[in-house]
Short mmCIF file of C-alpha atoms in Angstrom, two decimals:
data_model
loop_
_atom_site.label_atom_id
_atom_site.label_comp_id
_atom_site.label_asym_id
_atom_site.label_seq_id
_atom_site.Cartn_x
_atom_site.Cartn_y
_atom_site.Cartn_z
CA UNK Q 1 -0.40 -21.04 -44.31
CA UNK Q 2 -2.65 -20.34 -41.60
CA UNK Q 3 -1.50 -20.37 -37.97
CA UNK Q 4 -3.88 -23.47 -35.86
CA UNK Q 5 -5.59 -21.32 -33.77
CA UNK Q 6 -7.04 -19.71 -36.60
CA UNK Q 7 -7.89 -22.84 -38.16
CA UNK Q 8 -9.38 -24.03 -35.02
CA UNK Q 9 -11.62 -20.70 -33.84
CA UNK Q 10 -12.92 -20.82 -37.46
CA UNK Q 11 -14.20 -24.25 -37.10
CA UNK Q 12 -15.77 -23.44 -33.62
CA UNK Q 13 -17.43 -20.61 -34.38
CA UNK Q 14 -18.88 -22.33 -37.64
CA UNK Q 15 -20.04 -25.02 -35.21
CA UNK Q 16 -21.54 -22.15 -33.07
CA UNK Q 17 -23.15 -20.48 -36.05
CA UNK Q 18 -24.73 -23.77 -37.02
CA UNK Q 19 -26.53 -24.69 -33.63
CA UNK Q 20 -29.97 -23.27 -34.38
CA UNK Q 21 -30.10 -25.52 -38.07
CA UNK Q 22 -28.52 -28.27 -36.64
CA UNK Q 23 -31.50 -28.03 -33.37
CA UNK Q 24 -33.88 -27.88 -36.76
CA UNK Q 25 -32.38 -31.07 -38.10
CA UNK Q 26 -32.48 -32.59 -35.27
CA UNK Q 27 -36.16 -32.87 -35.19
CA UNK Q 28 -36.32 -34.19 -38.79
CA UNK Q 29 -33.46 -36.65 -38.50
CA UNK Q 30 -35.29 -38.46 -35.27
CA UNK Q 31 -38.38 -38.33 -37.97
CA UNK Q 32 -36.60 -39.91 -40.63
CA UNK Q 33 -34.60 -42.47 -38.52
CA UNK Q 34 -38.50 -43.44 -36.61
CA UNK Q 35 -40.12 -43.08 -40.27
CA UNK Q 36 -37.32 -45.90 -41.94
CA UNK Q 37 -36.87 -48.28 -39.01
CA UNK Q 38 -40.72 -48.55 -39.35
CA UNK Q 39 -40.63 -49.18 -43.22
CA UNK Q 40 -37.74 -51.88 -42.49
CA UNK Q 41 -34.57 -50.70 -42.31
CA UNK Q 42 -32.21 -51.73 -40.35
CA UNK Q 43 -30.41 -49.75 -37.76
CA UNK Q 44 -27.37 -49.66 -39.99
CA UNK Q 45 -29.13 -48.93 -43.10
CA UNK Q 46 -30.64 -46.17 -41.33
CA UNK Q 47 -27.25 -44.55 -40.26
CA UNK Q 48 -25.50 -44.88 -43.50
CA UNK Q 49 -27.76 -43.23 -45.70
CA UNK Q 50 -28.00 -40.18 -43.22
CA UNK Q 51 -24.13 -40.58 -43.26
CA UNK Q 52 -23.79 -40.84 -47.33
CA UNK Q 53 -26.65 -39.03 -48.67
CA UNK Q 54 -27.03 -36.13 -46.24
CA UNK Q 55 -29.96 -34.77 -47.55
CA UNK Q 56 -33.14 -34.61 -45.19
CA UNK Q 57 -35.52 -34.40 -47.85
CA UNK Q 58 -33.68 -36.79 -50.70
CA UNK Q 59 -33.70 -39.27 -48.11
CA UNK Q 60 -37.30 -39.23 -47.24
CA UNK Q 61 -38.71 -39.85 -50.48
CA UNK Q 62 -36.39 -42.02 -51.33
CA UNK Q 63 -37.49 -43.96 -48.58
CA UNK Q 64 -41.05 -43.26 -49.76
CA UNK Q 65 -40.49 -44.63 -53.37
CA UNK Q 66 -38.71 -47.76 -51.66
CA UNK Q 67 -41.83 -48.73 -49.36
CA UNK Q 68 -44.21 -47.26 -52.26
CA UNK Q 69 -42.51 -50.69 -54.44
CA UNK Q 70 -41.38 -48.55 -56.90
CA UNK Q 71 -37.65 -49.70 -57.11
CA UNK Q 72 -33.97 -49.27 -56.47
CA UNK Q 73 -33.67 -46.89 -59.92
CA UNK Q 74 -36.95 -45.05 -58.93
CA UNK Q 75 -35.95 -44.14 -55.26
CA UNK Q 76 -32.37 -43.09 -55.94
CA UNK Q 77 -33.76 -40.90 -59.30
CA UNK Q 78 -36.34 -39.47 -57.07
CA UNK Q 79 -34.01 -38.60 -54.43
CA UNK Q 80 -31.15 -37.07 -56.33
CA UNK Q 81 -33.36 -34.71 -57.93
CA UNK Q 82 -34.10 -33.48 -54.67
CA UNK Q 83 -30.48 -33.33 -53.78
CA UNK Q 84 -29.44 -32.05 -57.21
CA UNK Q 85 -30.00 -28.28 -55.80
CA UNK Q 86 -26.89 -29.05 -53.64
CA UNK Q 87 -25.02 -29.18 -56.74
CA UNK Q 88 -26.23 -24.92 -57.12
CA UNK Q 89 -24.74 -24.43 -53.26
CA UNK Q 90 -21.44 -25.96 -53.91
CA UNK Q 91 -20.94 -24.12 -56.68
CA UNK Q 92 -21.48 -20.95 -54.53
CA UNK Q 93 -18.81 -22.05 -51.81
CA UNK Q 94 -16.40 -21.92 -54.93
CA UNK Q 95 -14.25 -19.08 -53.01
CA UNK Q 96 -13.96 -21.08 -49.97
CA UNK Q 97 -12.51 -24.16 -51.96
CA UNK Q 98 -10.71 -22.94 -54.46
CA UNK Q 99 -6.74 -23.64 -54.34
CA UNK Q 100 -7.62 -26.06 -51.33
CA UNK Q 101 -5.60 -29.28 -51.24
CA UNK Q 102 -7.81 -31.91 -52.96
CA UNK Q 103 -8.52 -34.11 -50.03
CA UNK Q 104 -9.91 -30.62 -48.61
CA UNK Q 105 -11.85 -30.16 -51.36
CA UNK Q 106 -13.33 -33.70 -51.22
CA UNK Q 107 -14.69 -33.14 -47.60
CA UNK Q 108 -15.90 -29.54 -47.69
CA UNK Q 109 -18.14 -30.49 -50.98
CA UNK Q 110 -19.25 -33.68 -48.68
CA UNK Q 111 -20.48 -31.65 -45.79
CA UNK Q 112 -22.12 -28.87 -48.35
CA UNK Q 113 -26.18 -28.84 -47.46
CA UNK Q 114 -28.68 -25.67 -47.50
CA UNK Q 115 -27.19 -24.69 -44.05
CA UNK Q 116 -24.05 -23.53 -45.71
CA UNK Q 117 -25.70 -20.90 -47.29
CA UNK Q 118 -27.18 -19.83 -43.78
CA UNK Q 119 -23.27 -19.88 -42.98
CA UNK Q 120 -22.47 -17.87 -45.89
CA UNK Q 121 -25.03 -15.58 -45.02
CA UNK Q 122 -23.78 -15.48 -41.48
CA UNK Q 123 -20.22 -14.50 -42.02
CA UNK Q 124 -21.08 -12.51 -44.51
CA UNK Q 125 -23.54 -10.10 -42.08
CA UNK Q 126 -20.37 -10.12 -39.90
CA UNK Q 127 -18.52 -8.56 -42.79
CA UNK Q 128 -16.50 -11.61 -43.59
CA UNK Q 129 -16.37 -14.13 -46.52
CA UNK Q 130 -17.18 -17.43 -44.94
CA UNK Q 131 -13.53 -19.66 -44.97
CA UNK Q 132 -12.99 -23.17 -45.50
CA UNK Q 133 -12.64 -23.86 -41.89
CA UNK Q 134 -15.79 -21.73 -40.84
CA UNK Q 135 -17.72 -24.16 -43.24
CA UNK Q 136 -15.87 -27.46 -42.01
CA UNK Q 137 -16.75 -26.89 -38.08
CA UNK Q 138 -20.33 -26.22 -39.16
CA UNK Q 139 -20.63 -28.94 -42.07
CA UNK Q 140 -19.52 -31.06 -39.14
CA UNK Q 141 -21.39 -30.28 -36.41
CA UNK Q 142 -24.73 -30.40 -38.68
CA UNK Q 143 -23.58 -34.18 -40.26
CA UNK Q 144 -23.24 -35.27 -36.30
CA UNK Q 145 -25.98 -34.00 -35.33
CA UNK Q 146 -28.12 -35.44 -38.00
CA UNK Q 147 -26.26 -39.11 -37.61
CA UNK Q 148 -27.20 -39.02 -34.06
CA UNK Q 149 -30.75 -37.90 -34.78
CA UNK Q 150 -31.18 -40.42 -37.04
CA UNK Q 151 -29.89 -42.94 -34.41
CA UNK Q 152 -31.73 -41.75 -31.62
CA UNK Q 153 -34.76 -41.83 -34.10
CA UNK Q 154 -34.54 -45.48 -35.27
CA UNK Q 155 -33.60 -46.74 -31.94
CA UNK Q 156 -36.82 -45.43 -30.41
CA UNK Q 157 -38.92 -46.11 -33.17
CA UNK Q 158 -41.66 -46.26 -31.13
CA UNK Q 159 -43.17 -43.69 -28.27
CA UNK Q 160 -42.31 -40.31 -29.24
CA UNK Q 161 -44.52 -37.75 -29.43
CA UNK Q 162 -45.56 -36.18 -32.35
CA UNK Q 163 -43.31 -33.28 -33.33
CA UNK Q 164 -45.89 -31.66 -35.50
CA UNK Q 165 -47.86 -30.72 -32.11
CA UNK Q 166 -44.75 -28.33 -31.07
CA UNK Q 167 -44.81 -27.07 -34.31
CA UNK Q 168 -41.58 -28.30 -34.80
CA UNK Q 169 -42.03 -29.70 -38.20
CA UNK Q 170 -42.11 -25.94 -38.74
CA UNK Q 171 -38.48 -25.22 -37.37
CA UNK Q 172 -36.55 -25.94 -41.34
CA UNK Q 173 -38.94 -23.75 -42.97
CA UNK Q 174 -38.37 -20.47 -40.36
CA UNK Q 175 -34.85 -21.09 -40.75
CA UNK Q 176 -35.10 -21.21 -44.63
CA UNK Q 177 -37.73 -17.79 -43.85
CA UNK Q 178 -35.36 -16.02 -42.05
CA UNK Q 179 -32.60 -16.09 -44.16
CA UNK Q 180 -34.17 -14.17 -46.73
CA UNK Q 181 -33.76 -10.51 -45.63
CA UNK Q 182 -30.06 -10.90 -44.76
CA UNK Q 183 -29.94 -12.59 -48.86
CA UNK Q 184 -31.81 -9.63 -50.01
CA UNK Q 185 -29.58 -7.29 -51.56
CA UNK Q 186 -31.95 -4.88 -52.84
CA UNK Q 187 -34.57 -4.01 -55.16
CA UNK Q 188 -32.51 -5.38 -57.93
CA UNK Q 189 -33.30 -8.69 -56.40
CA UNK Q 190 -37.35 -8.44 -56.55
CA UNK Q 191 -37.85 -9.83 -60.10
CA UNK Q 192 -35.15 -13.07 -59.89
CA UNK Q 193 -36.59 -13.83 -56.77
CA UNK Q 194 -40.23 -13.58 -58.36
CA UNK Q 195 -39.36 -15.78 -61.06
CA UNK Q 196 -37.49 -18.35 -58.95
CA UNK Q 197 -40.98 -18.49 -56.72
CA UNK Q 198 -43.70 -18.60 -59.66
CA UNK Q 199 -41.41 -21.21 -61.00
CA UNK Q 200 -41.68 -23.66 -58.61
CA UNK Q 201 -45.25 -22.60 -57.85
CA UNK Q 202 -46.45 -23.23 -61.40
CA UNK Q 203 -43.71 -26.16 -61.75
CA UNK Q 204 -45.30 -27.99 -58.74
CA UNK Q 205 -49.05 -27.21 -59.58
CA UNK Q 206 -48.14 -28.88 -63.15
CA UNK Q 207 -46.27 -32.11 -61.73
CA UNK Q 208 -46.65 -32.17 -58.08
CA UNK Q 209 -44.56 -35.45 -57.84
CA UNK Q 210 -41.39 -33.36 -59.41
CA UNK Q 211 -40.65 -31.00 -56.66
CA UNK Q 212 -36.98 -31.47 -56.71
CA UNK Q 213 -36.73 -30.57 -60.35
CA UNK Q 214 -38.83 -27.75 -59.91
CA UNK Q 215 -36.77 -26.41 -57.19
CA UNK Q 216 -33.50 -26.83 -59.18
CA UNK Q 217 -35.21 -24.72 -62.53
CA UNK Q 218 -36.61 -22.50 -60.24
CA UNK Q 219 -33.38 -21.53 -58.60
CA UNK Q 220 -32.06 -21.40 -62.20
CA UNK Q 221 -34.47 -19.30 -63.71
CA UNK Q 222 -34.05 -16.65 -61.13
CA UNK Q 223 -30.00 -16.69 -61.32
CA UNK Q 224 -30.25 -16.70 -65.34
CA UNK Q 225 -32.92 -13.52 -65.10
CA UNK Q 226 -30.66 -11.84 -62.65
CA UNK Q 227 -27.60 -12.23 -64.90
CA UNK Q 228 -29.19 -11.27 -67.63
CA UNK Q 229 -30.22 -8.02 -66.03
CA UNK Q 230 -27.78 -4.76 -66.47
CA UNK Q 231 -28.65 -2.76 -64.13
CA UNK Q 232 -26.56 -3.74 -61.57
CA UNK C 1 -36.41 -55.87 -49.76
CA UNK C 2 -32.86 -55.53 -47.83
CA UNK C 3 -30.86 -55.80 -50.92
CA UNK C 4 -32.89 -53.46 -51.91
CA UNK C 5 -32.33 -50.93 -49.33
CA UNK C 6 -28.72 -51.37 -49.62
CA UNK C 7 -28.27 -50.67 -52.97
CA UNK C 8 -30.52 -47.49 -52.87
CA UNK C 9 -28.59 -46.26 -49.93
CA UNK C 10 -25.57 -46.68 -51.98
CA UNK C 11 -26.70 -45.54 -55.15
CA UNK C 12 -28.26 -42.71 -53.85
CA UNK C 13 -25.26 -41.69 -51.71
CA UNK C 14 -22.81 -42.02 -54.97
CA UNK C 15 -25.53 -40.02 -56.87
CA UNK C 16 -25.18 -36.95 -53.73
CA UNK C 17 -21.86 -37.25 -53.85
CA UNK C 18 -20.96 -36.69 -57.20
CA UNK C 19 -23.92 -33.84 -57.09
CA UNK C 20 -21.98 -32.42 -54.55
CA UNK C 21 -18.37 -32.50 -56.34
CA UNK C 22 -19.55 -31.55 -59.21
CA UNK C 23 -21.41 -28.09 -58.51
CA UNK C 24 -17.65 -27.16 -57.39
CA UNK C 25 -16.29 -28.02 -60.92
CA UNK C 26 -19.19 -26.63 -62.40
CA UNK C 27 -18.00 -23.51 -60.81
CA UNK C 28 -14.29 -23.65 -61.82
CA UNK C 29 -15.21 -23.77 -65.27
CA UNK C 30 -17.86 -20.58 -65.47
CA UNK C 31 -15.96 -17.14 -65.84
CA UNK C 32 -15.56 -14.63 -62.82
CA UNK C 33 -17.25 -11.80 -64.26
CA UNK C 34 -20.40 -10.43 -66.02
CA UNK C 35 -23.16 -12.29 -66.69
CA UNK C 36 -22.12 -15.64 -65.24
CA UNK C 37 -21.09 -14.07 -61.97
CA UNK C 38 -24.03 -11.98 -61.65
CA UNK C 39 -25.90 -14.85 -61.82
CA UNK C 40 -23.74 -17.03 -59.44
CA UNK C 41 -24.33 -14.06 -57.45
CA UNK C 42 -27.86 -14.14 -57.41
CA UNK C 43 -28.01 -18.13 -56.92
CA UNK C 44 -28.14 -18.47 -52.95
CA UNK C 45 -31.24 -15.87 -52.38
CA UNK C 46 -33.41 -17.76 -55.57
CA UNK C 47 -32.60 -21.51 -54.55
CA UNK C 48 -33.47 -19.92 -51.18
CA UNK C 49 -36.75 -18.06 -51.95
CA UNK C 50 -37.40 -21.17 -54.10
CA UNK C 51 -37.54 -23.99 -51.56
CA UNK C 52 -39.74 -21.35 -49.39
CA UNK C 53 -42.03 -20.91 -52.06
CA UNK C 54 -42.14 -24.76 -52.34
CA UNK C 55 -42.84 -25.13 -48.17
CA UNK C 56 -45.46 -22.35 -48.49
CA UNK C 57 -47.02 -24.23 -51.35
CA UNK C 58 -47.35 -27.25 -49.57
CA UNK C 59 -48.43 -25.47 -46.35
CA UNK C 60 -51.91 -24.17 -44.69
CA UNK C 61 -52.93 -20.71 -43.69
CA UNK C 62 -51.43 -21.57 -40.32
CA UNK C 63 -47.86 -22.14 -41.92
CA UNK C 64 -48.35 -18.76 -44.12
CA UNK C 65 -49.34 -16.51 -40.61
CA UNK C 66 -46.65 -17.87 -39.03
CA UNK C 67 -43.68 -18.03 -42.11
CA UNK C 68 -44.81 -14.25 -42.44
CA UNK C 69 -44.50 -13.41 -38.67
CA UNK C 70 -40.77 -15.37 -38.79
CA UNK C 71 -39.99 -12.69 -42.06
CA UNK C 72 -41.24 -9.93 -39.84
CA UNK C 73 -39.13 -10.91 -36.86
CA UNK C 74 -35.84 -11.76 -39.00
CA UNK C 75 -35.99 -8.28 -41.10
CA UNK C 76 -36.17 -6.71 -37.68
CA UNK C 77 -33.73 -8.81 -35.48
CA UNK C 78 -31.78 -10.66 -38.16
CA UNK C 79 -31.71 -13.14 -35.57
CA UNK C 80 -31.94 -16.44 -36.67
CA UNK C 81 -33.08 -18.05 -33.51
CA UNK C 82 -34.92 -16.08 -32.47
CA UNK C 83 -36.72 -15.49 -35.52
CA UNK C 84 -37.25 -19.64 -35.87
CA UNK C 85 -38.54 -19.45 -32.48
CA UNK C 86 -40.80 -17.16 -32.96
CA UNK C 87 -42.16 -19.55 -36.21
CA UNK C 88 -42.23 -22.17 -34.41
CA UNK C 89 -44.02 -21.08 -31.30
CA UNK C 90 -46.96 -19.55 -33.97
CA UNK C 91 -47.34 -22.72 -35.41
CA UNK C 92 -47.34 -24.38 -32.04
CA UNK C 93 -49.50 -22.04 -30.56
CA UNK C 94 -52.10 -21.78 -33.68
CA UNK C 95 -52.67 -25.96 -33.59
CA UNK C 96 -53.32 -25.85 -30.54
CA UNK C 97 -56.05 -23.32 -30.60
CA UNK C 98 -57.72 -23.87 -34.18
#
């Protein structure tokens, strides 16, 4: 049992460690929330799939699919293969919920996106193994901040300046970039990480419309070369 | 077309969800050690270096100067705001200029 204060500086300083992806959401929540109030949803709709799908990305071509006429089964297919990668990161914060309460385990999956692997990656440059808590607070602060943005985004709808001239359009994709030396473990890494890029390179050249699926075997194929490997 | 909204919003929140829960059991169920864990191991850095393979694909020599200049400034800070500053200010900098 841990004593509250723990409990509670864990969750603030995950909420502290998530501030610079949660500023990068930010921008691309206010995009998606002015990009689906202008294809027709409604200020609700808007705020419950941010709220249930969580998933910058997924939601964005769902909503493409959906104003492209393609259908209910089409969007949500198209959209949970982008957010089927998800299903690789909550299987890496297995030490962090395992032997948790179930309700516990119910909310930390809920609040798992890509960020939690920048938290992982955080706690573990401090030395630490990222806790339950530690990944709460900053699942938490990320799904307010991108509920807000979203609201803020379809509320506006109109008027805002395009992000894209800031460069921030650009802000996920540093954040993504600079996690990659603190993952890099050593040279042991070089041909998984190969393979997981030519993957999705080749994968996307072949069927550009199936980037989610060629994220998810890319991943794959780099995690089933690297434990296949022996040196290790 | 509201219906239709609805339902994908629900359906497509179910479909996270149950993406999300089930990576976790996914998890329970492969062993600890050897191979399995040494790929479980690996899996943060690929799905990483995979979705910046992706951006890079879909980005111009603008987004490649700068995503290398945000490497360079993250394997010497390991800073992560700074280093997505840094990014973001290239990018800014480089539209407005070419």
């Amino acid at each position: 049992m841990q004593a509250p204060s723990t409990t509670r500086s864990e969750i603030l300083l995950g909420a502290r460690d998530m501030l610079p992806m949660a500023l990068a959401a930010a921008t691309y929540g206010v995009a998606f929330g002015l990009l689906a109030s202008q294809s027709g949803f409604s200020f609700l709709q808007s705020l419950s799939m941010s709220a249930m799908v969580f998933g910058g990305s997924a939601q964005l071509v769902a909503l493409d699919q959906l104003t492209a006429g393609a259908g209910v089964a089409a969007a949500i297919v198209a959209g949970a293969a982008l957010n089927m990668r998800i299903l690789l990161i909550t299987a890496s914060m297995r030490s962090a919920l395992v032997q948790r309460p179930w309700w516990q385990i119910a909310t930390g999956v809920y609040l798992a996106t890509d960020a939690s692997v920048a938290l992982m990656q955080t706690a573990k440059n401090r030395g630490a193994l990222a806790s339950y808590w530690y990944l709460l607070g900053g699942g938490a602060l990320l799904l307010l901040v991108w509920v807000a943005s979203t609201s803020i985004g379809a509320v506006l709808s109109q008027g805002i300046p395009d992000p894209a001239r800031f460069g921030l359009d650009f802000a996920i994709v540093a954040v993504f970039i600079a996690l990659l030396p603190g993952l890099w473990r050593g040279r042991s890494d070089l041909f998984p990480w190969l393979v997981a890029a030519g993957t999705v390179a080749l994968f996307v050249v072949l069927f550009p419309s199936l980037a989610g699926w060629g994220l998810l075997l890319g991943a794959i194929s780099g995690a089933v070369v690297a434990g296949l490997s022996h040196d290790n | 077309m509201t219906t239709e909204i609805w339902w994908t919003v629900l359906g497509l929140g179910a479909a996270s969800y149950a993406i999300r829960l089930g990576g976790f059991f996914l998890a329970l169920r492969l062993p600890q050690s050897g191979a399995w864990a040494r790929g479980l191991d690996a899996l943060p850095g690929c799905l990483i270096m995979a979705l910046v393979a992706l951006m890079m694909i879909k980005g111009g020599v603008i987004e490649w100067v700068a995503g290398l200049i945000a490497l360079l400034v993250a394997a010497k800070t390991r800073n992560l705001p700074i280093s997505m500053l840094a990014g973001v200010s290239v990018v800014a900098g480089l539209r407005l200029f070419v």
